[in-house]
CSV table of C-alpha atoms in Angstrom, one decimal:
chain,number,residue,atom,x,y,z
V,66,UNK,CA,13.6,33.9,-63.2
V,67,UNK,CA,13.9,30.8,-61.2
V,68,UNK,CA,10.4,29.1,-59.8
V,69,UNK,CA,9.6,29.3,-56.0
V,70,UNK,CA,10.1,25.0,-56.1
V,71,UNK,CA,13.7,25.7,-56.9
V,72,UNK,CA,14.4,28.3,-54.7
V,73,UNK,CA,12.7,26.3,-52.1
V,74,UNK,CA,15.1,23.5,-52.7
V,75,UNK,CA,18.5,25.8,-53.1
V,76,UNK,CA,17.9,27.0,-49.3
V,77,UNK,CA,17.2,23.9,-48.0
V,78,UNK,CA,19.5,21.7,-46.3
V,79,UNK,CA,21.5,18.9,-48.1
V,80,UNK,CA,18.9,15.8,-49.0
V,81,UNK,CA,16.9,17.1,-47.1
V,82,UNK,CA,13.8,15.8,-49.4
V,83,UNK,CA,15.6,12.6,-49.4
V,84,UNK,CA,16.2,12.4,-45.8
V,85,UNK,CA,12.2,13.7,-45.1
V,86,UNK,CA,11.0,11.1,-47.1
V,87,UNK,CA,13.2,8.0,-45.8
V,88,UNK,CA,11.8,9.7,-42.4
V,89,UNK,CA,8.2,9.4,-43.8
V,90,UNK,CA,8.8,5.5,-44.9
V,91,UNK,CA,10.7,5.1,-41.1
V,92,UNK,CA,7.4,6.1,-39.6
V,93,UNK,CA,4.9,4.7,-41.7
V,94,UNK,CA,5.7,1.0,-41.4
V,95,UNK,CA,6.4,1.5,-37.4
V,96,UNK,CA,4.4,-1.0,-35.9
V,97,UNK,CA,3.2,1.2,-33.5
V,98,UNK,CA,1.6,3.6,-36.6
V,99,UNK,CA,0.7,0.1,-38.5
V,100,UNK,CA,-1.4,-0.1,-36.0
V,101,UNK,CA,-2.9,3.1,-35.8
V,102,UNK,CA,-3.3,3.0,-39.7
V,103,UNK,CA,-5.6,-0.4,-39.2
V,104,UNK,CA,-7.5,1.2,-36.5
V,105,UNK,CA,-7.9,4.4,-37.8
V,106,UNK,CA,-7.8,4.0,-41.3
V,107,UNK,CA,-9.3,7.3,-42.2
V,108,UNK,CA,-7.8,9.3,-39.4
V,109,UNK,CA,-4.3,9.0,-39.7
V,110,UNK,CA,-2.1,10.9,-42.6
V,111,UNK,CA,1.9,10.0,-42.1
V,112,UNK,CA,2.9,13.3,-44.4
V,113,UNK,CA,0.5,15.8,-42.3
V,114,UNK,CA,1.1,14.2,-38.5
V,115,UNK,CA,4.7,13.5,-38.7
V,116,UNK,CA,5.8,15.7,-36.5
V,117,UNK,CA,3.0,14.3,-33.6
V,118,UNK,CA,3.5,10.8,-34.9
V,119,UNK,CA,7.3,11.2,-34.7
V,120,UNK,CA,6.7,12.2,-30.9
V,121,UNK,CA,4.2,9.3,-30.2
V,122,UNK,CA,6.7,6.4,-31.8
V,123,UNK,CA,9.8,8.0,-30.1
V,124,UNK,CA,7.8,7.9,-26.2
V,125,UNK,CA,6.4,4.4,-27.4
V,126,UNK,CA,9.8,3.1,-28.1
V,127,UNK,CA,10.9,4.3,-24.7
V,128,UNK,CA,8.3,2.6,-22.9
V,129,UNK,CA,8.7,-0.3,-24.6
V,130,UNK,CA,11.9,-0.6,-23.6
V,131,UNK,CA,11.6,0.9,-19.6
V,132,UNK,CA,14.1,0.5,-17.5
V,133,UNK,CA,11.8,1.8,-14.8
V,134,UNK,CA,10.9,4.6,-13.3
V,135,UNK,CA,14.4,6.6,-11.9
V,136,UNK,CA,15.3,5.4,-15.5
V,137,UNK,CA,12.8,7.3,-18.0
V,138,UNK,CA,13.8,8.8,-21.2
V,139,UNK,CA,10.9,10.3,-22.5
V,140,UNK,CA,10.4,14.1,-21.7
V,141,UNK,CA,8.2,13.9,-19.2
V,142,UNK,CA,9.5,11.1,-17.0
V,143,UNK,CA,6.5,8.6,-16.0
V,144,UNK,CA,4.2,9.7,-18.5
V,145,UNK,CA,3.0,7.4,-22.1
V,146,UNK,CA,1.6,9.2,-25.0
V,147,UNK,CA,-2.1,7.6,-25.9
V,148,UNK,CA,-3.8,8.6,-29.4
V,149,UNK,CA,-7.2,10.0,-29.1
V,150,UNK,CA,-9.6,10.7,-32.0
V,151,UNK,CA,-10.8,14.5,-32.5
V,152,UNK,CA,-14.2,14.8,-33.8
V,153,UNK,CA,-13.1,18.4,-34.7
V,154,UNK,CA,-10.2,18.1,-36.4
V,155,UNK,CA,-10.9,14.5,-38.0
V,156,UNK,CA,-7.3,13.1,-37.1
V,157,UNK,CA,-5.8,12.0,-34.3
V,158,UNK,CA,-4.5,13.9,-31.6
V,159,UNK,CA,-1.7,12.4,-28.5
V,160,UNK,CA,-1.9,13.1,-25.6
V,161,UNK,CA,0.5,12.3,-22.3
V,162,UNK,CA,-0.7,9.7,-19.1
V,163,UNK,CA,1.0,8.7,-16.0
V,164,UNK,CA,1.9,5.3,-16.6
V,165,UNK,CA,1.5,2.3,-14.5
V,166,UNK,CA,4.5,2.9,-13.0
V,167,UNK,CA,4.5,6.1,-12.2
V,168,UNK,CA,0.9,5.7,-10.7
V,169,UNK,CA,1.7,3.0,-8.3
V,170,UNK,CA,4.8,4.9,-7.2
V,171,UNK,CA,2.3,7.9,-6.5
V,172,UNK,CA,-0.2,4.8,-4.6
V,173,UNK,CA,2.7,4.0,-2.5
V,174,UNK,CA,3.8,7.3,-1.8
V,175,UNK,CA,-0.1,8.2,-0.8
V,176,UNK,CA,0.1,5.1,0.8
V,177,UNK,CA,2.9,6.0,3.2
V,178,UNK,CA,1.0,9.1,4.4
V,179,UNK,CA,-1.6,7.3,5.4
V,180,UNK,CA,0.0,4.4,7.3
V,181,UNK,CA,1.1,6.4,10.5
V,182,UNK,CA,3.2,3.7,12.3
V,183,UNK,CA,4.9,3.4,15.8
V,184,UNK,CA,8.3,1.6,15.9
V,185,UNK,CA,7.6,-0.4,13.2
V,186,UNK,CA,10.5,-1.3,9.9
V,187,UNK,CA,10.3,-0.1,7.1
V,188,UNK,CA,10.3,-3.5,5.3
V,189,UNK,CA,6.5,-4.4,7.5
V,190,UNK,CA,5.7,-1.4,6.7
V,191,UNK,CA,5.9,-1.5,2.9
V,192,UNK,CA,4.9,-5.0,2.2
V,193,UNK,CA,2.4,-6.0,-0.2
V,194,UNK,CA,0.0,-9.1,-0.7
V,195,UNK,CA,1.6,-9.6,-3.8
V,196,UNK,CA,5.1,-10.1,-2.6
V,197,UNK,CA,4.0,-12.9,0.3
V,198,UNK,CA,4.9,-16.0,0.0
V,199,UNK,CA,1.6,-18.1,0.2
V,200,UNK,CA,2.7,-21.6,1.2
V,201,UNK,CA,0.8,-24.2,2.8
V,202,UNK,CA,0.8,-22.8,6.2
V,203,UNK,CA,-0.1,-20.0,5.5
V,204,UNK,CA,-2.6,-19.6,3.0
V,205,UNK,CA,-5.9,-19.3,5.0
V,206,UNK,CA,-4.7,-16.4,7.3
V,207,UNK,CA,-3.6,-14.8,3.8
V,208,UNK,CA,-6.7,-15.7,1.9
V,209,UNK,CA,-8.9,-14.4,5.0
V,210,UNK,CA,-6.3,-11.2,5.5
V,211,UNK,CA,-7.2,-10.5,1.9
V,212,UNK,CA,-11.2,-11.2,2.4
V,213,UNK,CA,-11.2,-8.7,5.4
V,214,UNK,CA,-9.6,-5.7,3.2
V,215,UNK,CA,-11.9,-6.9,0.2
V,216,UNK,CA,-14.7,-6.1,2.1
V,217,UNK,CA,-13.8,-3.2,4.8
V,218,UNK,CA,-16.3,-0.6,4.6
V,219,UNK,CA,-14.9,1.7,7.4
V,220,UNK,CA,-18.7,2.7,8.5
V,221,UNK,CA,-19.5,-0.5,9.1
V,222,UNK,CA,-16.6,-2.8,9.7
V,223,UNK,CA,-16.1,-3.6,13.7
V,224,UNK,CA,-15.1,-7.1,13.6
V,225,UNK,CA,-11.0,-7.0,13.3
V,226,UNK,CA,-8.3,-10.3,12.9
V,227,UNK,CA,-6.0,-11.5,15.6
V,228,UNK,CA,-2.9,-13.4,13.8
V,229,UNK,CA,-1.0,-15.5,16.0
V,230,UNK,CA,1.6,-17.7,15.0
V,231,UNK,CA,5.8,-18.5,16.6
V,232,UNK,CA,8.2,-16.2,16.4
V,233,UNK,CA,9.4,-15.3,12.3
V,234,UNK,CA,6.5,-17.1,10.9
V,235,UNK,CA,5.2,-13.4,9.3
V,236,UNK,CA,2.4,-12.4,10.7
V,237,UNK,CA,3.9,-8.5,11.3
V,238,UNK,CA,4.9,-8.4,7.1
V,239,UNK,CA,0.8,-10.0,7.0
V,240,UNK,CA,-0.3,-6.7,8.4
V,241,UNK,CA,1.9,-4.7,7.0
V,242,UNK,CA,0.3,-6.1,4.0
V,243,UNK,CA,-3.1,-5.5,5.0
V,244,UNK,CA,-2.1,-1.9,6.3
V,245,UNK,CA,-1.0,-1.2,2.8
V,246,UNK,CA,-4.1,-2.4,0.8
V,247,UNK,CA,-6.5,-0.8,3.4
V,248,UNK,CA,-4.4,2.7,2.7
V,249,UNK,CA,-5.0,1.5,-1.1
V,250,UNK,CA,-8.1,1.8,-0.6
V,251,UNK,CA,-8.0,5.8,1.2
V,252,UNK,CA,-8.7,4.0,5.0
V,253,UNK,CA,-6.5,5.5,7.7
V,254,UNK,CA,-3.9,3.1,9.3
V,255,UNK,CA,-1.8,3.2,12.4
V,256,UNK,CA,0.7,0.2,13.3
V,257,UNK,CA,1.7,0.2,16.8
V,258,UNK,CA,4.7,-1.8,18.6
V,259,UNK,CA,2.8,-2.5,21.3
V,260,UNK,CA,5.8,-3.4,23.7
V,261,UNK,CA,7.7,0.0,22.5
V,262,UNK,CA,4.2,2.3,22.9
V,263,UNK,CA,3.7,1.3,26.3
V,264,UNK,CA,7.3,1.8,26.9
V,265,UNK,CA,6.6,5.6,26.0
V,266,UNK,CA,3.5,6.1,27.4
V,267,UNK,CA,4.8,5.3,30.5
V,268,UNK,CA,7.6,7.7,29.8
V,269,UNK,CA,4.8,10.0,29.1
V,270,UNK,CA,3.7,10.8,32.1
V,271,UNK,CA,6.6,13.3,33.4
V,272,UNK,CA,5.1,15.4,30.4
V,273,UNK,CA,1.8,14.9,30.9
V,274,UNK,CA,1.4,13.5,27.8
V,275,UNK,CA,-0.2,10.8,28.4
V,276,UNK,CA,-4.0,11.2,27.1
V,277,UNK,CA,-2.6,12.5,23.8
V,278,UNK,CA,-1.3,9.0,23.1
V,279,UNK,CA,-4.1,7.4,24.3
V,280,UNK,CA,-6.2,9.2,22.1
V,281,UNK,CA,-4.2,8.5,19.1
V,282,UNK,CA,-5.3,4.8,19.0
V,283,UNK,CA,-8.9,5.3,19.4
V,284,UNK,CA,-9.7,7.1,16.8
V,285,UNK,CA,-8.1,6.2,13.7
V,286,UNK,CA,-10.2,4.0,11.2
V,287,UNK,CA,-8.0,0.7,11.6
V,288,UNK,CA,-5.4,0.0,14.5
V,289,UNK,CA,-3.2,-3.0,14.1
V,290,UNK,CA,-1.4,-3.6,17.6
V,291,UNK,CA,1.8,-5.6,16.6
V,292,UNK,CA,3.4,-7.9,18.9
V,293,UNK,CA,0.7,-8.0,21.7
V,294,UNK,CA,1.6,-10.3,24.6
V,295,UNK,CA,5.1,-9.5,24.3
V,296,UNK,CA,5.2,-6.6,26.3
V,297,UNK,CA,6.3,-6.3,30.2
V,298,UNK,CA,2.6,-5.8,31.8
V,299,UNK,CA,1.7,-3.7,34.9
V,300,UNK,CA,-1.9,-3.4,36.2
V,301,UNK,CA,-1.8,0.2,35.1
V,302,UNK,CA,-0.8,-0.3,31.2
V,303,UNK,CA,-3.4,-3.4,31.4
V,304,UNK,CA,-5.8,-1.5,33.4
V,305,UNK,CA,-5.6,2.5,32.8
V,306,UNK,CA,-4.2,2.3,28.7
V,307,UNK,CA,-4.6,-0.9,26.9
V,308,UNK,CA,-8.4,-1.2,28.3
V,309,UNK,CA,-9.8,2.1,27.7
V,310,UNK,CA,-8.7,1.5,24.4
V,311,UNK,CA,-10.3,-1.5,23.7
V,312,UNK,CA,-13.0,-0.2,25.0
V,313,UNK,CA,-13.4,2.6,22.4
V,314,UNK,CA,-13.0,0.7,19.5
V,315,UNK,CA,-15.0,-2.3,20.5
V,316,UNK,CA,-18.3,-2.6,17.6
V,317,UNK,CA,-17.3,0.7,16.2
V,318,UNK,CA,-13.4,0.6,15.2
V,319,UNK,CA,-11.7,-2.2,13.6
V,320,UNK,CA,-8.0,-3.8,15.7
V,321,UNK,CA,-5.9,-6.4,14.0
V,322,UNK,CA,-3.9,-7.9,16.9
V,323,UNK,CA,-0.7,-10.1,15.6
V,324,UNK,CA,0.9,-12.2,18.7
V,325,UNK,CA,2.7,-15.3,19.5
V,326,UNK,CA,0.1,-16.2,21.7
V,327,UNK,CA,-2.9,-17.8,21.9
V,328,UNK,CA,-6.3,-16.3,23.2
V,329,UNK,CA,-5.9,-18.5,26.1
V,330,UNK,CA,-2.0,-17.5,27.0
V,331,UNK,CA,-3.0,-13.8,26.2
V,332,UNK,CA,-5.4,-14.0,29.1
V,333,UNK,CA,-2.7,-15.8,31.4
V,334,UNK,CA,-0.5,-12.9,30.4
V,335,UNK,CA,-3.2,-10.5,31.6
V,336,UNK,CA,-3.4,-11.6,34.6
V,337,UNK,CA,-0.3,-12.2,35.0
V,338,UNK,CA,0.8,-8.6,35.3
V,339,UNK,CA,4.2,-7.7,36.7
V,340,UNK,CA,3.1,-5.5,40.1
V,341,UNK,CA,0.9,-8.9,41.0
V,342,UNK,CA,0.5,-10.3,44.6
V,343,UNK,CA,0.4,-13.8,44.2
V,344,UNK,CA,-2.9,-15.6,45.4
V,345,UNK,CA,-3.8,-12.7,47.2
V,346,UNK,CA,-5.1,-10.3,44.2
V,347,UNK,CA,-5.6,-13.3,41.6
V,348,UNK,CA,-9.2,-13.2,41.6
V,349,UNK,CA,-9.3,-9.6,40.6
V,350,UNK,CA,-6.6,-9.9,38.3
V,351,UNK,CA,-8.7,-12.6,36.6
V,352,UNK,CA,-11.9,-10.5,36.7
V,353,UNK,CA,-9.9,-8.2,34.9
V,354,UNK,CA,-8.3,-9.8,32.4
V,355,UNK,CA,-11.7,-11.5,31.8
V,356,UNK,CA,-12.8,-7.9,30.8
V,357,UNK,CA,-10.4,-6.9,28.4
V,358,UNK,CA,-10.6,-10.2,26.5
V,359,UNK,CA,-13.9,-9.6,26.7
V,360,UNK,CA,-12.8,-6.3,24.3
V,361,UNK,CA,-11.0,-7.9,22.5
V,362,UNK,CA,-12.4,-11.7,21.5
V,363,UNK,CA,-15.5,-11.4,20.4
V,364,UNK,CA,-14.1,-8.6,17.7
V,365,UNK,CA,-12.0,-10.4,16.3
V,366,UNK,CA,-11.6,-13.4,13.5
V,367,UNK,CA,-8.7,-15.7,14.9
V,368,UNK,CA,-6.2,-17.0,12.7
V,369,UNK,CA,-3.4,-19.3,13.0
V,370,UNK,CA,-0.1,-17.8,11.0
V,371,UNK,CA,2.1,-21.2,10.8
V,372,UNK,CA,5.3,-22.0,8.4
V,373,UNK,CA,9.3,-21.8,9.1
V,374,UNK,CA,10.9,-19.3,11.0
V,375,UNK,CA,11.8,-17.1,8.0
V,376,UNK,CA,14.1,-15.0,10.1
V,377,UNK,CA,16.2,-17.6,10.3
V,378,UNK,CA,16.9,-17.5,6.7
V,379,UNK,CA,17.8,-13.9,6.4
């Protein structure tokens, strides 16, 4: 009568000792196990974990090697396999993280939920700090863009930045780049066009549906009002939307402002509204654009955005 060893060996598959044991060697001088050997030198046995060790090397290898994200080969896209030791068993165990990638992508996407924004592209929108180019010019409205998220605390931040800068200079990808760290960071954004929002409040109010838009921008944690100054002014939108606004937010919300204009030509452009009458009204169109600079200037750091037109180079 044969032994069970050589009946165990007649039903196995062809070399298949051989091939297990080329497998074992394969394994054991992986770097990836090398390493695990030297750190855990009493925790790791290649014959008893090969099947787990086998699935750690063949994820590592994969990441190793990423081609990103949409391009994952390991079983569960997005997710590395991380050894941790088990005080029960006395080996080591693996066990499946998001990776890096996979996180940010999942930062982003949280991101995007909580940057509402109003007319704005895509490529503002989704801008980083990271991917600015900090030249010479613009440096100190970067440094101070990044300062202002370092330390938002949305309880106690009031004081907001008004960038202003020419035409294509970046100052709307700058706070798209500050949206997206302060949404980082679980703060509630909402990036306005200003010329396009006035355009539809005043649309608006055939719906009566005004109120609700007005209402929009005072309560959300940081507003960052793109492109002030460049919108066609009436008394009304100066006097009956953008001020009550202002007013709201002033020492208890946070507004970024980005404009081509100065602080003294946005107060020329507030008085200058469109339904004017000359010299007749201009002291009361001074008094009030006095009062919504007055909303605006003292709550705000200003900071010059300078550089080349970069539109040009598109």
């Amino acid at each position: 009568m044969k032994g069970m060893g050589e009946e165990i060996k007649r039903i196995l598959p062809d070399r298949f000792l051989e091939r297990k044991a080329a497998l074992i060697d394969q394994i054991a001088t992986h770097p990836e196990v090398m390493r695990l050997m030297t750190e855990y030198p009493d925790l790791v046995d290649v014959k008893r974990d090969l099947s787990s060790l086998g699935n750690h090397i063949s994820c590592f290898d994969h990441c190793q090697s990423c081609p990103g994200l949409n391009g994952c080969q390991n079983e569960f896209p997005g997710h590395s396999s991380h050894e941790e030791v088990s005080e029960k068993q006395q080996m080591l165990i693996f066990r499946l993280r998001k990776c890096s990638k996979l996180v940010s992508f999942e930062k982003r996407e949280l991101n995007q939920k909580r940057i509402k924004s109003h007319n704005i592209p895509a490529h503002i929108v989704n801008v980083s700090f990271e991917e600015m180019e900090h030249d010479q010019h613009r440096r100190l409205a970067i440094a101070e863009s990044m300062n202002f998220c370092l330390g938002f605390d949305k309880n106690n931040t009031y004081k907001g930045l008004y960038l202003y800068g020419s035409m294509g200079v970046g100052k709307s990808r700058l706070a798209g780049a500050i949206a997206n760290e302060l949404a980082g960071m679980g703060v509630d954004v909402l990036m306005v066009y200003v010329p396009d929002y006035l355009g539809e409040v005043k649309d608006s109010i055939s719906t009566n549906d005004v109120q609700a838009k007005v209402d929009a921008l005072k309560s959300v944690d940081v507003l960052i009002l793109d492109d002030i100054g460049a919108e066609t002014l009436s008394s009304w939108t100066r006097d009956e939307i953008m001020s009550p606004i202002l007013q709201s937010r002033m020492e208890t919300k946070s507004t970024i402002y980005t404009s081509n204009l100065s602080m003294k030509e946005l107060y020329n452009h507030f008085v200058n509204v469109r339904d004017s009458k000359g010299a007749n009204d201009l002291k009361q169109r001074e008094l009030k654009a006095t009062r919504i600079m007055d909303r605006i200037e003292p709550f705000v750091k200003v900071l010059h955005v300078g550089g080349r037109n970069r539109r040009r180079e598109v």
